[in-house]
Coordinates of C-alpha atoms and ligand atoms in Angstrom, one line a residue:
M1 CA -106.0 118.4 211.5
T2 CA -107.0 121.7 213.1
H3 CA -110.3 121.0 214.8
L4 CA -109.1 122.8 217.9
D5 CA -108.5 126.1 216.1
G6 CA -109.5 129.0 218.3
K7 CA -109.5 126.8 221.4
V8 CA -107.3 127.6 224.5
A9 CA -106.0 124.8 226.7
V10 CA -104.4 124.9 230.1
V11 CA -102.1 121.9 230.7
S12 CA -100.5 121.4 234.2
G13 CA -97.3 119.5 234.4
A14 CA -96.6 120.4 230.8
A15 CA -92.9 120.9 231.2
S16 CA -92.3 117.1 231.0
G17 CA -93.6 113.7 230.1
I18 CA -97.3 113.2 229.4
G19 CA -98.2 116.9 229.9
L20 CA -95.5 118.0 227.4
A21 CA -96.8 115.4 224.8
V22 CA -100.4 116.7 225.4
A23 CA -99.3 120.3 225.0
R24 CA -97.6 119.5 221.7
T25 CA -100.6 117.4 220.4
L26 CA -103.2 120.0 221.3
T27 CA -101.0 122.7 219.6
E28 CA -100.7 120.5 216.5
H29 CA -104.5 120.3 216.4
G30 CA -104.9 124.1 216.5
A31 CA -105.2 125.0 220.2
R32 CA -103.1 127.6 222.0
V33 CA -101.7 126.2 225.2
V34 CA -100.8 127.6 228.6
V35 CA -98.0 125.5 230.1
A36 CA -98.4 125.5 233.9
D37 CA -95.6 123.8 235.8
R38 CA -93.5 124.5 238.8
N39 CA -90.3 123.7 236.8
E40 CA -89.6 127.2 235.4
D41 CA -86.7 126.3 233.0
A42 CA -88.3 123.3 231.4
G43 CA -91.7 125.0 231.4
R44 CA -90.4 128.1 229.6
K45 CA -88.7 125.9 227.1
A46 CA -91.8 123.8 226.5
A47 CA -93.9 126.9 226.0
A48 CA -91.4 128.5 223.6
D49 CA -91.2 125.3 221.6
I50 CA -95.0 125.2 221.0
G51 CA -95.6 128.9 220.8
G52 CA -97.6 128.8 224.0
V53 CA -97.6 130.8 227.3
F54 CA -95.7 129.7 230.4
V55 CA -97.0 130.3 233.9
G56 CA -94.9 129.1 236.8
A57 CA -97.3 127.4 239.2
D58 CA -97.5 124.9 242.0
V59 CA -100.8 123.2 241.3
G60 CA -101.4 122.7 245.1
E61 CA -101.6 126.5 245.5
P62 CA -105.0 128.1 244.8
A63 CA -103.4 131.5 244.2
D64 CA -101.2 130.0 241.5
W65 CA -104.3 128.6 239.7
A66 CA -105.8 132.1 239.7
R67 CA -102.7 133.4 237.9
V68 CA -102.8 130.5 235.4
V69 CA -106.5 131.2 234.5
E70 CA -105.9 135.0 234.5
A71 CA -103.0 134.5 232.0
A72 CA -105.0 132.3 229.8
E73 CA -107.8 134.8 229.6
R74 CA -105.6 137.9 229.3
E75 CA -103.1 136.5 226.8
L76 CA -105.1 133.9 224.8
G77 CA -108.7 134.9 225.4
G78 CA -110.1 132.2 227.7
V79 CA -110.1 128.6 228.7
D80 CA -111.8 125.8 226.7
I81 CA -109.7 122.8 227.7
A82 CA -107.9 121.9 230.9
H83 CA -105.7 118.9 231.3
L84 CA -105.1 118.6 235.1
N85 CA -102.1 116.4 234.8
A86 CA -99.2 117.4 237.2
G87 CA -98.4 114.6 239.6
V88 CA -95.7 112.9 241.6
T89 CA -95.2 109.5 243.2
C90 CA -94.5 108.7 246.8
P91 CA -91.1 107.0 247.6
E92 CA -92.3 105.2 250.8
P93 CA -94.5 102.1 250.4
A94 CA -94.6 101.2 254.1
I95 CA -97.5 103.0 255.8
D96 CA -95.7 102.9 259.2
K97 CA -92.7 104.7 257.8
L98 CA -94.5 107.3 255.7
T99 CA -93.4 110.8 256.8
D100 CA -95.8 113.8 257.0
E101 CA -93.8 115.6 254.4
Q102 CA -94.0 112.6 251.9
Y103 CA -97.7 112.4 252.4
R104 CA -98.4 116.1 252.1
R105 CA -96.2 116.5 249.0
I106 CA -98.1 113.9 247.0
M107 CA -101.6 114.9 248.2
R108 CA -100.8 118.5 247.4
A109 CA -99.8 117.7 243.8
N110 CA -102.1 114.8 242.9
V111 CA -105.3 115.7 244.8
D112 CA -105.2 119.4 245.7
G113 CA -103.8 120.1 242.2
V114 CA -106.8 118.5 240.5
V115 CA -109.4 120.0 242.9
F116 CA -108.0 123.5 242.8
G117 CA -107.4 123.3 239.1
A118 CA -111.0 122.2 238.3
R119 CA -112.3 124.9 240.7
A120 CA -110.3 127.6 238.9
V121 CA -111.0 126.6 235.3
V122 CA -114.8 126.0 235.6
P123 CA -115.8 129.7 235.8
A124 CA -113.5 130.5 232.9
M125 CA -115.0 127.7 230.8
E126 CA -118.5 129.0 231.7
R127 CA -117.5 132.4 230.3
R128 CA -116.8 130.6 227.0
G129 CA -120.1 128.7 227.1
G130 CA -118.6 125.3 228.0
G131 CA -115.4 123.2 227.9
A132 CA -113.6 120.0 228.5
I133 CA -111.6 118.9 231.5
V134 CA -109.3 115.8 231.5
A135 CA -107.6 114.7 234.6
T136 CA -104.6 112.3 234.5
A137 CA -105.4 109.5 236.9
S138 CA -103.6 106.2 236.4
L139 CA -104.2 102.4 236.4
A140 CA -103.4 103.0 240.0
G141 CA -106.8 104.7 240.3
L142 CA -108.5 101.4 239.3
I143 CA -106.2 98.7 240.8
P144 CA -104.2 98.4 244.1
T145 CA -100.5 99.2 243.8
P146 CA -98.8 97.9 247.0
F147 CA -95.5 99.4 245.8
D148 CA -97.0 102.9 246.3
P149 CA -100.3 102.8 248.2
I150 CA -100.5 106.6 248.7
Y151 CA -100.2 107.1 244.9
A152 CA -103.1 104.6 244.5
L153 CA -105.1 106.7 247.1
T154 CA -104.6 109.9 245.1
K155 CA -105.5 108.4 241.8
H156 CA -108.6 106.6 243.1
A157 CA -109.5 110.1 244.5
V158 CA -109.1 111.7 241.1
I159 CA -111.4 109.1 239.4
G160 CA -114.0 109.5 242.2
L161 CA -113.9 113.2 241.8
V162 CA -114.2 113.2 238.0
R163 CA -117.2 110.8 238.0
S164 CA -118.9 112.8 240.7
L165 CA -118.5 116.1 239.1
V166 CA -120.4 115.1 236.0
P167 CA -124.0 116.4 236.7
H168 CA -122.9 119.8 238.1
L169 CA -120.5 120.4 235.1
Q170 CA -122.9 119.0 232.5
A171 CA -125.3 121.8 233.4
K172 CA -122.6 124.2 232.5
G173 CA -121.7 122.6 229.2
I174 CA -118.5 121.2 230.6
R175 CA -117.4 117.5 230.0
V176 CA -115.0 115.9 232.5
N177 CA -113.1 112.7 232.0
A178 CA -110.0 110.9 233.3
V179 CA -107.2 109.1 231.5
C180 CA -105.7 106.1 233.3
P181 CA -102.3 105.3 231.9
G182 CA -100.3 102.2 232.5
I183 CA -96.6 102.6 232.9
T184 CA -95.6 105.4 230.5
D185 CA -92.2 106.3 229.3
T186 CA -91.5 109.6 231.2
P187 CA -89.0 110.8 233.8
L188 CA -91.5 109.8 236.5
V189 CA -90.5 106.2 236.1
G190 CA -87.2 106.0 238.1
S191 CA -84.1 104.4 236.6
E192 CA -84.4 101.2 238.8
P193 CA -88.0 100.3 237.9
R194 CA -87.3 101.2 234.3
A195 CA -84.3 98.9 234.2
A196 CA -86.4 96.1 235.8
L197 CA -89.3 96.6 233.4
E198 CA -87.0 96.6 230.4
Q199 CA -85.3 93.5 231.6
A200 CA -88.6 91.8 232.0
G201 CA -89.6 92.9 228.4
F202 CA -92.6 94.9 229.8
P203 CA -93.6 97.6 227.3
L204 CA -93.6 101.2 228.4
I205 CA -96.3 103.3 226.8
P206 CA -95.1 106.3 224.6
A207 CA -96.3 109.6 226.1
T208 CA -97.7 110.4 222.7
D209 CA -100.2 107.6 223.1
I210 CA -101.5 109.1 226.3
A211 CA -101.7 112.5 224.5
A212 CA -103.8 110.8 221.8
A213 CA -106.2 109.5 224.5
V214 CA -106.4 113.0 226.0
L215 CA -107.1 114.4 222.5
M216 CA -109.9 111.8 222.1
A217 CA -111.4 112.7 225.5
V218 CA -111.3 116.4 224.6
S219 CA -112.8 115.9 221.1
G220 CA -115.6 113.4 221.9
D221 CA -119.0 113.7 223.5
D222 CA -118.4 111.5 226.6
T223 CA -118.3 112.7 230.1
G224 CA -117.5 110.9 233.4
Q225 CA -115.3 108.3 231.7
A226 CA -112.0 106.8 232.9
Y227 CA -110.1 105.7 229.8
V228 CA -107.7 102.9 230.4
C229 CA -104.5 103.3 228.4
Q230 CA -102.3 100.2 227.9
A231 CA -99.4 99.7 225.6
G232 CA -100.4 98.6 222.1
R233 CA -104.2 99.0 222.8
E234 CA -106.7 101.7 221.9
P235 CA -107.9 103.7 225.0
V236 CA -111.0 102.0 226.4
A237 CA -113.6 103.5 228.8
F238 CA -113.4 101.4 232.0
E239 CA -116.7 99.7 232.8
F240 CA -117.6 100.2 236.5
R241 CA -120.1 97.8 238.0
G242 CA -122.9 99.3 240.0
V243 CA -122.9 98.4 243.7
P244 CA -125.9 96.5 245.1
G245 CA -128.7 98.7 246.4
P246 CA -130.3 98.3 249.8
R247 CA -132.6 95.3 250.3
A248 CA -135.6 97.1 251.9
A249 CA -139.2 96.0 252.1
G250 CA -141.3 98.1 249.8
A251 CA -138.3 99.7 248.1
Q252 CA -139.0 98.0 244.7
G253 CA -139.5 100.4 241.8
R254 CA -137.6 103.3 243.4
R255 CA -134.8 104.8 241.4
P256 CA -131.4 104.0 242.8
P257 CA -128.8 106.8 243.2
P258 CA -126.2 106.9 240.4
G259 CA -123.8 104.0 240.4
M260 CA -126.1 101.9 242.5
G261 CA -128.0 98.8 241.4
E262 CA -131.8 98.4 241.5
V263 CA -133.2 98.6 245.1
Ligands
NAD301 N1 -95.3 107.9 233.8 C1 -96.2 107.0 234.2 O1 -96.0 105.7 234.2 C2 -97.6 107.4 234.6 C3 -98.6 106.4 234.6 C4 -99.9 106.8 235.0 C5 -100.2 108.1 235.4 N2 -99.1 109.0 235.4 C6 -99.5 110.4 235.8 O2 -99.2 111.2 234.7 C7 -99.0 112.6 235.2 C8 -97.8 113.2 234.5 O3 -96.7 112.4 234.9 P1 -95.4 112.1 234.0 O4 -95.3 110.6 233.9 O5 -95.5 112.9 232.7 O6 -94.3 112.7 234.9 P2 -93.1 113.8 234.7 O7 -92.4 113.7 236.0 O8 -92.4 113.6 233.4 O9 -94.0 115.1 234.6 C9 -94.7 115.7 235.7 C10 -94.7 117.2 235.6 O10 -95.5 117.7 236.7 C11 -94.8 118.7 237.3 N3 -95.2 118.8 238.7 C12 -95.2 117.9 239.6 N4 -95.7 118.4 240.8 C13 -96.1 119.7 240.5 C14 -96.7 120.7 241.3 N5 -97.0 120.5 242.6 N6 -97.0 121.8 240.7 C15 -96.8 122.0 239.4 N7 -96.2 121.1 238.6 C16 -95.8 120.0 239.2 C17 -93.3 118.4 237.2 O11 -92.5 119.6 237.3 C18 -93.3 117.8 235.8 O12 -93.0 118.7 234.8 C19 -98.9 112.4 236.7 O13 -100.2 112.8 237.3 C20 -98.7 111.0 236.9 O14 -99.1 110.5 238.2 C21 -97.9 108.7 235.0

């Protein structure tokens, strides 16, 4: 299949795990890929393997995103697809023990990286007449994860951002969605949790399955969706309930804001 022929994709965190699988999948489907990662050695190798372009970048650094987009436009002609994927976990579950450094590190990668990435790619996509953004959130963006609360904070933030960007980006011909993987077989899963999961017979998701979900999000017509990815299941768009609207005299018949029930 080559339905992405002529398309250019930027994938952050593409030196490893999910991003690497996505970079490979998009390439197999005809796209040219910019591998953006702070890991220079693995990033260069990944780009060489897929015939892509490597740009060393910290996704929390706006100037690095400017270089990524500039390289995509100069070397590959533009940006049509962006997978905002780079991310880390936080090693401290106890809020009263969390250090400033631990907090800043994860916010920088998981939140700043998506905000600055989206901000940088949108004008480039507009120059191509539209595009598709996919952010890697997590099941931790939909459920509480007491073993890593700050990770849950960052992934809830990503989903809130993605859903809220829809109208502004729709007007520019850009779709924006999130994927929400369960525990996926990548180096992000440390050896201790991995051993415990394996012992419990809990299935890890192959990174290629998440890549297939990203490909689906890139190729379809949907926008504003958060696709739940679980082992052995097809990706499914999460169904958000609307929140109740205000109970106010005389409010009947007014249109509620997006995501809110009838007033
Ligand atoms: N593995 C899982 O179980 C799982 C589940 C749900 C969501 N996710 C998310 O998937 C995404 C990819 O994770 P993965 O599992 O492939 O992990 P990974 O560690 O294999 O890959 C992450 C990549 O991101 C890069 N990276 C990290 N911080 C960066 C920064 N500040 N600037 C540039 N590059 C940076 C790393 O160098 C690495 O190449 C993350 O956002 C993660 O939160 C992972």
